[in-house]
Coordinates of C-alpha atoms in Angstrom, one line a residue:
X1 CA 3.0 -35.9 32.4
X2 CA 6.3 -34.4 33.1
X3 CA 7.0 -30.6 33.1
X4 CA 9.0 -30.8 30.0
X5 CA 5.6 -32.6 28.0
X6 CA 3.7 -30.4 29.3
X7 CA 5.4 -27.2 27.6
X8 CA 5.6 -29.2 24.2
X9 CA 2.1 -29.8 24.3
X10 CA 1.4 -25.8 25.2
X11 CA 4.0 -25.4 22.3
X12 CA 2.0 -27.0 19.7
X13 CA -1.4 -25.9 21.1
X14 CA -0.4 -22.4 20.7
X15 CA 1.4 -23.0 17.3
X16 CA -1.9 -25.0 16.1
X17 CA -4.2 -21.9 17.4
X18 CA -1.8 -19.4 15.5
X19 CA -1.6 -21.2 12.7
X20 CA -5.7 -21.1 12.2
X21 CA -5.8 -17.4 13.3
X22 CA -3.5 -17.0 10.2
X23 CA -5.7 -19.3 8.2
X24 CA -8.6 -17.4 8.7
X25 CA -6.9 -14.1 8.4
X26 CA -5.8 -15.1 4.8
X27 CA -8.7 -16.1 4.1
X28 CA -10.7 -12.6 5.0
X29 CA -7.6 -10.8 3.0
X30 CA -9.2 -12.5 0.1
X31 CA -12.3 -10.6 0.6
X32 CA -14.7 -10.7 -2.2
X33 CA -12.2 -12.9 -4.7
X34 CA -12.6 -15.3 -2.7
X35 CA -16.4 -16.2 -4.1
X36 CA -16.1 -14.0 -7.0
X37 CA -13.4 -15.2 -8.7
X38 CA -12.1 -14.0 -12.3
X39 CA -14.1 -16.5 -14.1
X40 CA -16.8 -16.2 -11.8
X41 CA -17.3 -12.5 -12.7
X42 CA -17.1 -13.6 -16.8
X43 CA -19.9 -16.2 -16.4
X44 CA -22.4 -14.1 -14.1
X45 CA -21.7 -10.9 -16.6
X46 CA -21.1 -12.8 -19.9
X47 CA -22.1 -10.3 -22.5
X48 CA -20.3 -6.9 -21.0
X49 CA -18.1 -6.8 -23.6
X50 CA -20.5 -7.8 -26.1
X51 CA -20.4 -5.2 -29.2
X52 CA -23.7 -4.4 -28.8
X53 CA -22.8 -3.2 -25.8
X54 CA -22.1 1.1 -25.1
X55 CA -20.0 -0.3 -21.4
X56 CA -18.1 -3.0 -23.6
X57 CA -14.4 -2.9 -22.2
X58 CA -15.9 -1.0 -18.9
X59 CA -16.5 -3.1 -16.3
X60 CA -13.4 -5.1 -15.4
X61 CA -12.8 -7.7 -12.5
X62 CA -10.0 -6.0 -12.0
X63 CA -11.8 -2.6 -10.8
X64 CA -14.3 -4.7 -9.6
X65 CA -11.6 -5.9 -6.8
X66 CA -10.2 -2.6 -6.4
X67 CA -13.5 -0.8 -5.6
X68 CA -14.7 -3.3 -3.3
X69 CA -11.2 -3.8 -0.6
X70 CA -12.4 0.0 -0.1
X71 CA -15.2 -1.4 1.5
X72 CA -13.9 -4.4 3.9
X73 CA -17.3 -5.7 5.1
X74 CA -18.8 -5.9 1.5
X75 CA -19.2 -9.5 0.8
X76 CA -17.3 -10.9 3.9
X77 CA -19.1 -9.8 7.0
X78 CA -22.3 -12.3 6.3
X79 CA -21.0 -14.4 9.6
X80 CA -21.6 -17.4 7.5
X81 CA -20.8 -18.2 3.9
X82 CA -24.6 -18.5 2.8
X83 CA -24.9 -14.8 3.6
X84 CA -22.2 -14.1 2.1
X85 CA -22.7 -15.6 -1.2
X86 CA -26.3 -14.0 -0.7
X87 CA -25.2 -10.5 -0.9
X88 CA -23.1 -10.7 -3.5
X89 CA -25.8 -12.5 -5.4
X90 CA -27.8 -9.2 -4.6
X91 CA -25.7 -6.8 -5.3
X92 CA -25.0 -8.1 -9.2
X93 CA -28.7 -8.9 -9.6
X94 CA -29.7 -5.5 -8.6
X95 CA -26.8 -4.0 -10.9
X96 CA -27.2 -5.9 -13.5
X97 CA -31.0 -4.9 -13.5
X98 CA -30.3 -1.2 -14.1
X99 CA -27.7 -1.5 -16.1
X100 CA -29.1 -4.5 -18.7
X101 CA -29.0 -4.7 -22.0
X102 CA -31.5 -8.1 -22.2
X103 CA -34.5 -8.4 -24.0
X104 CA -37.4 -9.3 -21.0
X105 CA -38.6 -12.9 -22.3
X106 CA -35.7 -13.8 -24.1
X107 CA -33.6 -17.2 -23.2
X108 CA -31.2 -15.1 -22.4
X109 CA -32.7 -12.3 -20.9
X110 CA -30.6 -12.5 -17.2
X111 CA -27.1 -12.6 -19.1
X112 CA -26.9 -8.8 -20.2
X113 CA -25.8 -7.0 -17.3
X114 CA -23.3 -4.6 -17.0
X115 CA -24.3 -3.5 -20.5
X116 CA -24.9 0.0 -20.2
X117 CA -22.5 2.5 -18.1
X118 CA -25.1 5.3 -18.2
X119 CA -28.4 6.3 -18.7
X120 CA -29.8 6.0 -22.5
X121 CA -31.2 9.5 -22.8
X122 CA -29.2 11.4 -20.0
X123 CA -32.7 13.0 -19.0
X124 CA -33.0 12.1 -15.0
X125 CA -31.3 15.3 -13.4
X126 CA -29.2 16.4 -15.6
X127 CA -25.8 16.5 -15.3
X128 CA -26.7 14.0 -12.3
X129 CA -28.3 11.2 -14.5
X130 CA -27.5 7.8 -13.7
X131 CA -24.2 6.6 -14.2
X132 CA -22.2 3.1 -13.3
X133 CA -23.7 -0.3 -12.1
X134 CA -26.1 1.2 -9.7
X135 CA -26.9 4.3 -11.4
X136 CA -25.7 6.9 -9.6
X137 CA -28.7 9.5 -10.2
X138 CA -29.3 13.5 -8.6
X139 CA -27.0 15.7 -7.8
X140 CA -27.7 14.8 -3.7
X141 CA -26.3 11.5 -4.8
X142 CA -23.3 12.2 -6.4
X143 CA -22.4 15.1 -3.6
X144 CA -22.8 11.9 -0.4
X145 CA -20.8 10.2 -2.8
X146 CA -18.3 12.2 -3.8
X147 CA -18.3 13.4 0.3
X148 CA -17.3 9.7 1.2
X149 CA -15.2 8.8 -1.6
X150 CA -13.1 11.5 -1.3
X151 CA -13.9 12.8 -4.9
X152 CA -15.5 15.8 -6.7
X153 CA -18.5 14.1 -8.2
X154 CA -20.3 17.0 -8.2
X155 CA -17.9 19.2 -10.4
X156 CA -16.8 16.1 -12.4
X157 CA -19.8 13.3 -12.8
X158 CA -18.7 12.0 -15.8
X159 CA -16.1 10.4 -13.1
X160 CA -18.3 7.9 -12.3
X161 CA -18.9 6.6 -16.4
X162 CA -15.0 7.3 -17.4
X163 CA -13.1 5.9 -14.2
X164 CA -14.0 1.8 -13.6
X165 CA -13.0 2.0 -10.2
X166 CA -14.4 4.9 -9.1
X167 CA -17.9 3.7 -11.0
X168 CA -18.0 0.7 -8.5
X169 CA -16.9 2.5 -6.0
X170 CA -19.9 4.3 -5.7
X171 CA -22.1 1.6 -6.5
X172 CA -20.8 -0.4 -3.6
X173 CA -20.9 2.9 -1.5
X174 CA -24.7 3.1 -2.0
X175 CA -25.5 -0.6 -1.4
X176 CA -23.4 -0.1 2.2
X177 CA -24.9 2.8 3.2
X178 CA -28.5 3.9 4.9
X179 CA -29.9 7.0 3.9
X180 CA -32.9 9.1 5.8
X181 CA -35.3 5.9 7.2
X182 CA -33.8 3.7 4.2
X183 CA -31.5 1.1 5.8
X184 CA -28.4 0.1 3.5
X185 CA -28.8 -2.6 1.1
X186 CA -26.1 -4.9 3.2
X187 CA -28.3 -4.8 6.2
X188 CA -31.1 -5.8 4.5
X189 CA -29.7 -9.0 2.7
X190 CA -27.9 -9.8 6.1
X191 CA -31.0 -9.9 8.1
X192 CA -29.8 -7.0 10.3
X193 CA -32.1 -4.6 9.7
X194 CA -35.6 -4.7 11.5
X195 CA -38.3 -2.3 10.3
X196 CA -40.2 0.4 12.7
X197 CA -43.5 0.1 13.2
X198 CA -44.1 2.7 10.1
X199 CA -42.2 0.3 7.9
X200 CA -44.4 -2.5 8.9
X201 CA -47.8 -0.4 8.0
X202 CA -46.3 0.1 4.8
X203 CA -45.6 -3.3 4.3
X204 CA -41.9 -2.6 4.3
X205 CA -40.4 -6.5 5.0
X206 CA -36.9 -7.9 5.4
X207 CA -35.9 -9.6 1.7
X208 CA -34.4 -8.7 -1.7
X209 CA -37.9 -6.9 -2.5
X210 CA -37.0 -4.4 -0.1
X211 CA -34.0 -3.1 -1.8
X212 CA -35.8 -2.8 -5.0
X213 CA -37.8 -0.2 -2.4
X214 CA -34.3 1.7 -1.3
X215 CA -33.2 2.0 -4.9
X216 CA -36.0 2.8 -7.1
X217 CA -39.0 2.3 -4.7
X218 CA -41.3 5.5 -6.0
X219 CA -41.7 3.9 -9.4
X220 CA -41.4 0.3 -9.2
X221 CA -43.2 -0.6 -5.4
X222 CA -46.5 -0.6 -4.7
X223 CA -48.5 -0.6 -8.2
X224 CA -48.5 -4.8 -8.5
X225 CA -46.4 -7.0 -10.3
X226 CA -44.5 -5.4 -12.7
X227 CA -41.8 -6.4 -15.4
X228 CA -38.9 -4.1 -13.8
X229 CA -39.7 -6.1 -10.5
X230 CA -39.2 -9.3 -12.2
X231 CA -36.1 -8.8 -13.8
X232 CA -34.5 -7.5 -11.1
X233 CA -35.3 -10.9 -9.7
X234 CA -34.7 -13.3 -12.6
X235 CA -30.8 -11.8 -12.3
X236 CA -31.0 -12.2 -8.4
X237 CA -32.2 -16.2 -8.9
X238 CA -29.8 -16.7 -11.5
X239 CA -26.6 -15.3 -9.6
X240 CA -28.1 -17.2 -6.5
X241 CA -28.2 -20.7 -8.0
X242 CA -24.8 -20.0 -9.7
X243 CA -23.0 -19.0 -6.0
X244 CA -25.0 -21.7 -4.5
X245 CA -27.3 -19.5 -1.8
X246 CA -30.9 -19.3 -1.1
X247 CA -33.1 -16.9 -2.3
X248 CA -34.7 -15.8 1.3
X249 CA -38.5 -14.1 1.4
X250 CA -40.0 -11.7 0.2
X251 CA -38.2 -11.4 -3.2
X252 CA -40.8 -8.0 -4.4
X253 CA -42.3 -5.0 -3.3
X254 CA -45.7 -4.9 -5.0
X255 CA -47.3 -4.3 -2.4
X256 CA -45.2 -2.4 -0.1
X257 CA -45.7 1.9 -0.3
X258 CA -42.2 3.6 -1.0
X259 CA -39.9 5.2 1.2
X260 CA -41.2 8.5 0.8
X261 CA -44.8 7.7 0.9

């Protein structure tokens, strides 16, 4: 091979590698549009807007987007796209849980999330009651928030039931962040996060069931099967056979003791 062959074929190696480094780069830009696209989003939420429902015109895909390129490793770090489709899948079957407006045994009980933007009767810690997909709820909540957001959340809740973006924002804050011995929610469905040995006593495993634990553990883990557990899992299946993932183990927490326990 001559000298001159030689440097072409560097030439188009190189060009070849930069031209995948791009690839993939584009292809992280898209972040979370990527899997959920526009019409994605309509079909996994399609009663939002429904008249029947108080968050009708609230939700958008729009500040769905927004809120979650604040957070770069929501929905793209998985390290394959099974994972990644897995958390996502998660995330909406967990929000749509606490923010449904189904009827449990219904047909259609597992297409009415997103229905409600805050809490019926306003009675959990008031003014700190639960607010946006995940529910924002206490007033230590909405200051952690509000710390990492940038935003006054304490002095102006109603920020996170007025302001689309900033009502995901915190939801998706929450899901990405551990708190006391909770892990976050994205370690969990990522299979990064192993439990202590006072985890494992409690029966604490890795799998969906656990973050039922992180977010509303004291009432719904530990006391059995309950309805609140099963819905939270009917969305999670649905949303898991509609991005094409697996469910993983250990779906409940019916056995396992809470966090604070």
């Amino acid at each position: 091979m001559t000298m001159t062959t030689t440097r072409f074929a560097r030439s188009i190696a190189c060009a070849a590698a930069l031209l995948l480094a791009m690839a993939a780069s584009g292809a992280a830009a898209q972040g979370v549009g990527s899997v959920i696209t526009r019409a994605v989003f309509n079909s996994m939420l399609p009663n939002r807007d429904n008249s029947l429902c108080p968050a009708r015109g609230f939700y958008t895909y729009d500040a769905f987007v927004a809120a979650a390129n604040s957070f770069p490793a929501f929905g793209t770090s998985g390290g394959s796209a099974e994972l990644i489709r897995r958390e996502l899948a998660a995330f909406f079957g967990q929000t749509s849980h606490e923010t449904t407006g189904g009827t449990r045994g219904s047909s259609a009980q597992f297409q009415w999330g997103y229905c409600f933007k805050e809490e019926i009767n306003k009675a959990t810690s008031p003014p700190y009651h639960g607010r946006g997909p995940i529910q924002l709820t206490g007033r230590s909540n909405y200051q952690l928030a509000g710390k990492a957001l940038d935003l006054d959340l304490v002095g102006n809740p109603d920020l996170v039931s007025t302001d689309a973006v900033v009502s995901f924002r915190t939801a998706i804050w929450f899901w990405m962040t551990a708190q006391g011995n909770k892990p976050s929610c994205h370690n969990v469905i990522l299979g990064r996060w192993t439990p202590s040995s006072a985890d494992t006593s409690a029966g604490r495993v890795p799998g969906y069931g656990v973050i039922t634990n992180i977010i509303n553990g004291g009432i719904e883990c530990g006391v059995g099967r309950n309805d609140a557990n099963e819905d939270r899992i009917g969305y999670y299946k649905r949303y898991c056979d509609m991005l094409g993932a697996g469910y993983g183990d250990n779906l409940d927490c019916y056995t396992q003791r809470n966090f604070a326990s």
